[in-house]
Coordinates of C-alpha atoms and ligand atoms in Angstrom, one line a residue:
M12 CA 8.4 15.9 -7.4
K13 CA 4.7 15.1 -6.8
V14 CA 3.5 11.7 -8.1
L15 CA -0.2 10.7 -8.5
V16 CA -1.2 6.9 -8.7
F17 CA -4.7 6.0 -10.0
G18 CA -6.3 2.8 -8.6
S19 CA -7.1 1.2 -5.3
G20 CA -5.7 -2.4 -5.2
G21 CA -2.8 -4.1 -3.7
R22 CA -0.8 -3.4 -6.9
E23 CA -1.4 0.4 -6.3
H24 CA -0.4 0.0 -2.6
A25 CA 2.9 -1.6 -3.7
L26 CA 3.6 1.3 -6.2
V27 CA 2.9 3.9 -3.7
W28 CA 5.2 2.1 -1.1
K29 CA 7.9 1.8 -3.7
L30 CA 7.7 5.3 -5.0
R31 CA 7.8 6.8 -1.5
Q32 CA 11.4 5.3 -1.3
S33 CA 12.6 7.4 -4.3
P34 CA 14.7 10.3 -3.2
R35 CA 13.2 12.6 -5.7
V36 CA 9.6 12.1 -4.8
S37 CA 8.4 14.6 -2.3
K38 CA 4.8 13.7 -2.3
V39 CA 2.6 10.7 -3.3
Y40 CA -1.2 11.0 -4.1
C41 CA -3.5 8.2 -4.7
A42 CA -6.9 8.3 -6.2
P43 CA -9.0 6.6 -5.0
G44 CA -6.7 4.5 -3.0
N45 CA -7.8 2.2 0.0
G46 CA -7.5 1.9 3.8
G47 CA -3.9 0.9 3.7
I48 CA -2.7 3.2 1.0
C49 CA -4.2 6.3 2.6
R50 CA -1.8 5.8 5.6
Q51 CA 1.1 6.3 3.1
A52 CA -0.1 8.6 0.5
E53 CA -2.6 11.5 0.4
C54 CA -5.8 10.0 -1.1
A55 CA -8.3 11.9 -3.2
L56 CA -11.9 10.6 -4.3
A57 CA -12.0 9.5 -7.9
D58 CA -13.9 7.1 -10.1
V59 CA -11.5 5.2 -12.4
K60 CA -14.5 4.4 -14.7
S61 CA -14.7 8.2 -15.6
L62 CA -12.1 10.2 -17.4
D63 CA -13.7 13.4 -16.3
S64 CA -13.2 12.4 -12.7
L65 CA -9.6 11.5 -13.3
L66 CA -9.0 14.7 -15.2
S67 CA -10.6 16.7 -12.5
V68 CA -8.3 15.1 -9.8
A69 CA -5.3 15.8 -11.7
R70 CA -6.4 19.4 -12.4
Q71 CA -6.8 19.9 -8.6
L72 CA -3.6 18.1 -7.4
K73 CA -1.3 19.0 -10.2
P74 CA 1.1 16.2 -10.1
D75 CA 4.3 16.1 -11.9
L76 CA 3.8 12.5 -13.0
T77 CA 0.8 10.2 -13.0
I78 CA 0.9 6.4 -13.0
V79 CA -2.1 4.3 -14.0
G80 CA -2.8 1.1 -12.1
P81 CA -5.9 -0.6 -13.6
E82 CA -6.6 -1.2 -17.3
L83 CA -9.9 0.5 -17.6
P84 CA -8.7 4.1 -17.5
L85 CA -6.0 3.1 -20.1
T86 CA -8.5 1.6 -22.4
L87 CA -10.8 4.7 -22.0
G88 CA -7.9 6.8 -23.3
V89 CA -6.6 8.6 -20.0
V90 CA -3.1 8.7 -21.4
D91 CA -4.4 10.3 -24.6
E92 CA -6.3 12.9 -22.6
F93 CA -3.4 13.7 -20.3
T94 CA -0.8 13.9 -23.2
T95 CA -3.0 16.3 -25.1
R96 CA -2.8 18.6 -22.0
G97 CA 0.9 18.2 -21.6
W98 CA 0.5 16.3 -18.3
P99 CA 3.3 13.6 -17.9
I100 CA 1.7 10.1 -17.5
F101 CA 3.0 6.6 -17.6
G102 CA 1.0 4.1 -19.7
P103 CA 0.0 3.2 -23.3
T104 CA -2.6 5.2 -25.3
K105 CA -6.0 3.8 -26.0
A106 CA -5.0 2.5 -29.3
A107 CA -2.0 0.7 -27.8
A108 CA -4.1 -0.7 -24.9
R109 CA -6.1 -2.6 -27.4
L110 CA -3.6 -5.4 -26.7
E111 CA -5.5 -5.9 -23.6
S112 CA -8.9 -4.5 -24.3
S113 CA -9.6 -6.7 -27.4
K114 CA -8.6 -10.3 -27.4
S115 CA -9.4 -10.6 -31.1
F116 CA -7.1 -7.6 -31.8
A117 CA -4.3 -9.2 -29.7
K118 CA -4.7 -12.6 -31.5
S119 CA -4.6 -11.1 -34.9
F120 CA -1.8 -8.9 -34.1
L121 CA 0.2 -12.0 -32.9
Q122 CA -0.5 -13.9 -36.0
R123 CA 0.5 -10.9 -38.3
H124 CA 3.8 -10.6 -36.4
H125 CA 4.5 -14.4 -36.2
I126 CA 4.6 -14.4 -32.4
P127 CA 3.8 -17.8 -31.0
T128 CA 0.3 -18.2 -29.4
A129 CA -2.4 -20.8 -29.4
H130 CA -4.5 -21.6 -32.6
Y131 CA -7.7 -19.6 -32.5
A132 CA -10.8 -18.5 -34.2
I133 CA -12.6 -15.1 -33.9
C134 CA -16.4 -15.5 -33.9
N135 CA -18.9 -12.8 -34.2
S136 CA -22.0 -15.0 -34.3
M137 CA -23.1 -18.5 -33.3
D138 CA -22.7 -19.4 -37.1
D139 CA -19.0 -18.5 -36.8
V140 CA -18.8 -20.7 -33.7
I141 CA -20.3 -23.7 -35.4
D142 CA -18.1 -23.3 -38.4
A143 CA -14.9 -23.1 -36.3
L144 CA -15.6 -25.8 -33.6
P145 CA -14.8 -28.7 -35.8
H146 CA -11.2 -27.4 -36.0
F147 CA -10.7 -27.8 -32.3
S148 CA -10.4 -30.7 -29.9
P149 CA -11.6 -30.5 -26.4
P150 CA -10.8 -28.9 -24.1
V151 CA -11.7 -25.7 -25.9
V152 CA -11.0 -22.2 -24.4
V153 CA -13.7 -19.7 -25.0
K154 CA -12.8 -16.1 -24.4
A155 CA -15.0 -12.9 -24.3
D156 CA -13.3 -10.4 -26.6
G157 CA -13.5 -7.4 -24.3
L158 CA -12.5 -6.7 -20.6
A159 CA -14.0 -9.0 -18.1
A160 CA -12.0 -8.5 -14.9
G161 CA -10.6 -12.2 -15.0
K162 CA -14.0 -13.7 -15.6
G163 CA -13.9 -13.8 -19.4
V164 CA -12.2 -17.1 -19.9
V165 CA -13.8 -20.5 -19.7
I166 CA -12.0 -23.7 -20.4
A167 CA -14.9 -25.9 -21.8
K168 CA -14.3 -29.7 -21.4
S169 CA -16.5 -30.6 -24.5
K170 CA -17.4 -28.9 -27.8
E171 CA -21.0 -28.9 -26.5
E172 CA -19.9 -27.0 -23.4
A173 CA -17.9 -24.6 -25.6
A174 CA -21.0 -23.9 -27.8
S175 CA -23.1 -23.2 -24.9
V176 CA -20.7 -20.8 -23.2
A177 CA -20.3 -19.1 -26.6
T178 CA -24.1 -18.7 -26.8
E179 CA -24.3 -17.2 -23.3
M180 CA -21.4 -14.7 -24.1
L181 CA -22.6 -13.8 -27.6
S182 CA -26.1 -13.2 -26.3
G183 CA -24.8 -10.5 -23.8
R184 CA -26.3 -12.5 -20.9
M185 CA -22.9 -13.6 -19.5
L186 CA -20.7 -10.5 -19.7
G187 CA -22.7 -7.8 -21.6
E188 CA -20.9 -5.9 -24.2
A189 CA -17.4 -7.6 -23.6
G190 CA -18.9 -10.9 -24.9
S191 CA -20.4 -9.7 -28.1
R192 CA -17.5 -11.2 -29.8
V193 CA -15.7 -14.4 -28.7
V194 CA -12.3 -16.0 -29.5
L195 CA -12.0 -19.9 -29.3
E196 CA -8.8 -21.1 -28.6
E197 CA -6.7 -24.3 -28.4
C198 CA -6.0 -25.3 -24.8
L199 CA -2.4 -25.1 -24.0
E200 CA -0.6 -27.1 -21.2
G201 CA 2.4 -26.0 -19.2
D202 CA 3.4 -23.6 -16.4
E203 CA 2.2 -20.0 -16.7
L204 CA 4.7 -17.2 -16.5
S205 CA 4.0 -13.4 -16.1
F206 CA 6.8 -11.5 -18.0
L207 CA 6.6 -7.8 -17.7
V208 CA 8.7 -5.3 -19.5
F209 CA 8.9 -1.5 -19.6
S210 CA 8.7 0.1 -22.9
D211 CA 9.3 3.5 -24.4
G212 CA 7.6 2.6 -27.7
E213 CA 10.9 1.2 -29.2
R214 CA 13.2 -0.4 -26.6
V215 CA 12.2 -2.8 -23.9
A216 CA 13.6 -3.6 -20.5
P217 CA 12.3 -6.7 -18.7
L218 CA 11.4 -6.9 -15.0
V219 CA 12.0 -10.1 -13.1
A220 CA 9.6 -12.8 -14.1
A221 CA 6.7 -13.9 -11.7
Q222 CA 4.2 -16.7 -11.5
D223 CA 0.6 -16.0 -10.6
H224 CA -2.1 -18.3 -9.1
K225 CA -5.3 -17.4 -10.9
R226 CA -7.6 -20.2 -9.5
V227 CA -9.4 -19.6 -6.2
G228 CA -8.5 -23.0 -4.6
D229 CA -5.5 -25.0 -3.6
G230 CA -4.3 -27.2 -6.4
D231 CA -5.5 -24.8 -9.0
T232 CA -9.2 -25.7 -8.5
G233 CA -12.3 -23.6 -8.6
P234 CA -13.0 -20.5 -10.7
N235 CA -10.4 -18.0 -12.0
T236 CA -9.9 -14.9 -10.0
G237 CA -7.9 -11.6 -10.5
G238 CA -4.9 -13.7 -8.8
M239 CA -4.7 -15.3 -5.4
G240 CA -0.9 -15.1 -5.1
A241 CA 2.4 -14.8 -6.9
Y242 CA 6.0 -15.3 -6.3
S243 CA 9.3 -14.2 -7.9
T244 CA 12.7 -15.8 -7.7
A245 CA 16.0 -15.4 -9.5
N246 CA 15.8 -18.8 -11.1
L247 CA 12.2 -18.8 -12.3
I248 CA 13.7 -18.3 -15.7
D249 CA 17.4 -18.3 -16.6
D250 CA 19.1 -15.4 -18.6
Q251 CA 18.9 -17.4 -21.8
M252 CA 15.1 -17.7 -21.6
R253 CA 14.8 -14.1 -20.4
D254 CA 16.6 -13.0 -23.6
W255 CA 14.6 -15.3 -25.9
L256 CA 11.3 -13.8 -24.4
V257 CA 12.6 -10.3 -25.1
N258 CA 13.8 -11.2 -28.6
H259 CA 10.9 -13.3 -29.8
I260 CA 8.0 -11.8 -27.7
A261 CA 8.5 -8.5 -26.0
R262 CA 10.5 -6.6 -28.6
P263 CA 8.6 -7.9 -31.6
V264 CA 5.3 -6.8 -30.0
V265 CA 6.7 -3.3 -29.3
T266 CA 8.2 -2.9 -32.8
G267 CA 5.0 -4.3 -34.4
M268 CA 2.9 -1.8 -32.5
K269 CA 5.1 1.0 -33.6
D270 CA 5.0 -0.2 -37.2
E271 CA 1.3 -0.2 -37.1
G272 CA 1.1 3.3 -35.9
S273 CA 0.2 2.5 -32.3
E274 CA 3.4 3.0 -30.2
F275 CA 3.3 1.0 -27.0
K276 CA 4.7 3.0 -23.9
G277 CA 4.4 1.9 -20.4
V278 CA 4.3 -1.7 -18.9
L279 CA 3.7 -4.6 -21.2
Y280 CA 2.6 -7.6 -19.3
C281 CA 3.0 -10.9 -21.4
G282 CA 1.0 -13.6 -19.9
L283 CA 2.8 -16.8 -21.2
M284 CA 2.2 -20.5 -21.1
M285 CA 5.5 -22.3 -21.1
T286 CA 4.6 -25.3 -23.3
A287 CA 6.5 -28.3 -24.7
R288 CA 6.5 -26.4 -28.0
G289 CA 8.0 -23.3 -26.3
P290 CA 6.6 -20.3 -24.7
M291 CA 3.4 -19.0 -26.1
V292 CA 1.4 -15.8 -25.4
L293 CA -1.9 -16.3 -23.5
E294 CA -2.8 -12.7 -23.1
F295 CA -1.4 -9.2 -22.9
N296 CA -2.1 -6.7 -20.2
C297 CA -1.1 -3.1 -20.8
R298 CA -0.3 -2.3 -17.1
F299 CA 1.3 -3.9 -14.0
G300 CA -0.1 -7.2 -12.9
D301 CA -1.9 -7.6 -9.7
P302 CA -0.7 -9.5 -7.5
E303 CA 2.5 -9.9 -9.5
T304 CA 3.6 -6.2 -8.7
Q305 CA 3.7 -6.9 -5.0
P306 CA 6.5 -9.6 -5.2
I307 CA 8.3 -8.0 -8.1
L308 CA 8.6 -4.6 -6.5
M309 CA 9.7 -6.3 -3.2
R310 CA 12.7 -7.4 -5.3
L311 CA 13.4 -4.2 -6.9
D312 CA 16.5 -2.5 -5.2
S313 CA 16.7 0.5 -7.7
D314 CA 14.5 3.5 -8.2
L315 CA 11.1 2.9 -9.8
L316 CA 10.7 6.5 -10.5
E317 CA 13.9 6.6 -12.6
A318 CA 12.8 3.6 -14.6
I319 CA 9.3 5.1 -15.2
E320 CA 10.8 8.4 -16.3
A321 CA 13.1 6.5 -18.7
S322 CA 10.0 5.0 -20.4
I323 CA 8.2 8.3 -20.8
E324 CA 11.3 10.0 -22.1
G325 CA 12.3 7.3 -24.6
R326 CA 15.4 6.1 -23.1
V327 CA 14.6 2.6 -21.7
S328 CA 17.5 0.3 -21.0
D329 CA 18.4 -2.8 -19.1
G330 CA 20.4 -0.7 -16.6
D331 CA 17.1 0.8 -15.5
F332 CA 16.5 -1.9 -12.8
R333 CA 18.8 -3.5 -10.2
W334 CA 17.2 -6.6 -8.8
S335 CA 17.8 -8.5 -5.5
S336 CA 18.7 -12.1 -5.9
E337 CA 16.4 -13.0 -3.0
A338 CA 13.0 -14.5 -3.4
S339 CA 9.6 -12.8 -2.7
V340 CA 6.1 -14.2 -2.3
C341 CA 2.6 -12.7 -2.0
V342 CA -0.4 -14.5 -0.5
V343 CA -3.6 -12.8 -1.2
M344 CA -6.2 -12.9 1.7
S345 CA -9.7 -12.6 0.2
S346 CA -13.3 -12.4 1.5
G347 CA -15.0 -15.7 1.7
G348 CA -17.1 -16.3 -1.5
Y349 CA -14.8 -14.4 -3.9
P350 CA -14.8 -14.4 -6.9
G351 CA -18.6 -14.8 -6.4
T352 CA -20.6 -12.7 -3.9
Y353 CA -19.2 -12.0 -0.5
D354 CA -19.8 -9.9 2.6
T355 CA -17.8 -6.8 3.6
G356 CA -17.3 -4.7 6.6
K357 CA -15.5 -7.4 8.6
K358 CA -13.0 -6.2 11.1
I359 CA -9.4 -7.1 10.3
V360 CA -7.3 -8.1 13.3
G361 CA -3.4 -8.8 13.6
L362 CA -2.3 -6.4 11.0
E363 CA 0.0 -4.6 13.3
E364 CA 1.8 -7.7 14.7
A365 CA 2.2 -9.0 11.1
S366 CA 3.5 -5.9 9.7
R367 CA 6.2 -5.8 12.4
M368 CA 7.7 -9.1 11.1
E369 CA 11.1 -8.9 9.4
G370 CA 10.8 -8.9 5.6
I371 CA 7.1 -8.5 5.5
N372 CA 4.9 -5.8 3.7
I373 CA 1.2 -6.0 3.9
F374 CA -0.4 -4.5 0.8
H375 CA -4.0 -3.5 1.2
A376 CA -6.6 -4.0 -1.6
G377 CA -10.3 -4.1 -0.4
T378 CA -9.9 -2.3 2.9
T379 CA -11.2 0.8 4.6
E380 CA -10.1 2.5 7.7
R381 CA -12.5 3.7 10.4
D382 CA -11.6 5.0 13.9
G383 CA -7.9 3.5 13.5
A384 CA -9.2 0.1 12.5
F385 CA -9.3 -1.8 9.1
Y386 CA -12.4 -3.3 7.7
T387 CA -12.9 -5.4 4.6
S388 CA -14.3 -3.7 1.5
G389 CA -13.6 -5.9 -1.4
G390 CA -13.0 -9.3 -2.9
R391 CA -9.2 -9.3 -2.5
V392 CA -8.4 -7.8 0.8
L393 CA -4.7 -8.0 1.6
G394 CA -1.6 -9.1 -0.4
V395 CA 0.7 -10.3 2.3
T396 CA 4.1 -10.2 0.8
A397 CA 7.4 -11.5 2.0
R398 CA 11.1 -11.3 0.9
A399 CA 13.8 -13.6 2.1
A400 CA 17.0 -15.3 1.1
D401 CA 15.4 -18.1 -0.8
L402 CA 11.9 -19.3 -1.7
P403 CA 11.4 -21.7 1.1
A404 CA 12.3 -19.0 3.7
A405 CA 10.0 -16.4 1.9
V406 CA 7.1 -18.9 1.7
K407 CA 7.5 -19.6 5.4
R408 CA 7.9 -16.0 6.4
C409 CA 4.8 -15.1 4.3
Y410 CA 2.5 -17.8 5.8
Q411 CA 3.6 -16.9 9.4
A412 CA 2.3 -13.3 8.7
V413 CA -0.9 -14.7 7.1
F414 CA -1.6 -16.9 10.0
S415 CA -1.4 -13.9 12.5
I416 CA -4.1 -11.9 10.6
G417 CA -7.8 -12.7 10.6
F418 CA -11.1 -11.5 9.6
E419 CA -14.5 -13.3 9.5
G420 CA -14.6 -15.6 6.4
A421 CA -11.0 -15.0 5.3
H422 CA -9.9 -17.2 2.6
Y423 CA -6.3 -17.7 1.1
R424 CA -4.6 -20.5 -0.7
T425 CA -2.2 -22.5 1.3
D426 CA -0.1 -23.6 -1.7
I427 CA 1.3 -20.3 -3.3
A428 CA 4.7 -21.4 -4.7
A429 CA 4.2 -25.0 -3.6
R430 CA 5.0 -26.4 -7.1
A431 CA 8.2 -24.5 -7.4
L432 CA 9.2 -25.7 -3.9
Q433 CA 8.7 -29.3 -5.1
K434 CA 10.9 -28.9 -8.1
Ligands
AMP530 P1 -6.3 -14.6 -20.1 O1 -7.2 -13.8 -19.5 O2 -6.4 -14.9 -21.6 O3 -5.0 -14.6 -19.5 O4 -6.8 -16.0 -19.5 C1 -6.9 -16.1 -18.1 C2 -6.4 -17.5 -17.8 O5 -7.0 -18.5 -18.5 C3 -5.0 -17.8 -18.1 O6 -4.1 -17.2 -17.0 C4 -4.9 -19.2 -18.2 O7 -4.8 -19.8 -16.9 C5 -6.2 -19.5 -18.9 N1 -6.1 -19.7 -20.3 C6 -6.2 -18.6 -21.1 N2 -6.0 -19.1 -22.4 C7 -5.7 -20.4 -22.3 C8 -5.3 -21.5 -23.4 N3 -5.2 -21.1 -24.5 N4 -5.0 -22.5 -22.8 C9 -5.0 -22.8 -21.4 N5 -5.2 -21.9 -20.5 C10 -5.6 -20.7 -20.9
LIG531 N1 -2.6 -11.2 -12.1 C1 -3.3 -11.1 -13.4 C2 -3.5 -9.7 -13.8 O1 -3.0 -8.8 -13.3 O2 -4.3 -9.6 -14.8

């Protein structure tokens, strides 16, 4: 079976790595891929912002199955286009992907279906913001309605700051069209949890939970990023909590989407805050998380292809996954300056030595290969991922590998999973 993966990040590298282990996969393609992926899959040029480009790649490669990494093609309707043509593809339709592409849709949906989430107000204008602000106490979370690659959320310390951020968003100056509507939200406190499930439109099967580290700096300081590291352990949540999250969040979402005529198939990523009032939904993504996928797939002992087929064919069940009880950790190495501006083209050294270390996988994100050497080409460059018997061992192993890799201006957090280790 020939499988095509769309995307070019660490998440896609992890998907390619895992799919290659599937006994029924004879060939893995990736479009456009990156330096590391192109060592493990046949890469094809593609622009994930263009449906025409993706359709043309698929027409040329004729995969038996396509898996979509990033959100943009999903929200543009790549699944709808493939399905019309009878081409098997894993992911939600454009209508179902609104759970990620419109925060106002997601919040109203949660309210309609009585699924726990922060208090909010949807604002189409500054008049709406001025009317809504008295109902919030600071800090106030201001969110752009549309896709903003992790840059669409500001936690404003005062109402004045919230109003000024909302002005910037609504004017289009801050995030363009994505900010033409904003959502104000109550600020929640607690530990964040990434809870992903596979769905076939009706049933759900949870993956192991993971925790992301979104801020760029140690101690959760500095601006939000796409994610600077993540870990997954068997005791991040217990069975009772997992069942609660399935019964009160994931399944009601899938049932609600079906009832509303937008069946959700694919990966539903529930971004949760574990508050004193119980778990609450911060956001949905309609795809695998990055970097959560790297540690999650490192713990998957069963066949990823089988689980994906179960989703497409409408027979998802808990038995689709077999997980290791070991722990896994991913530390992202980024270009200095990310998530702001940064330089690229820096030579990466130490990769071979690090990849030979036991229990280590180095998933590439922003890299290119030239004459047998790897160079940086993006903000997040590598996701160094370790699996070991327990979390302390996995963290130690992961940083040993990170320390042996270098490139000019390299940045990484030194405290991935540190809070869990303290507990
Ligand atoms: P989102 O894109 O909605 O997940 O927001 C990105 C990040 O902003 C989340 O992972 C949280 O760290 C933070 N965030 C979003 N909404 C809230 C909220 N209501 N309260 C506190 N933090 C939030
Ligand atoms: N790690 C957060 C995300 O994938 O959006």
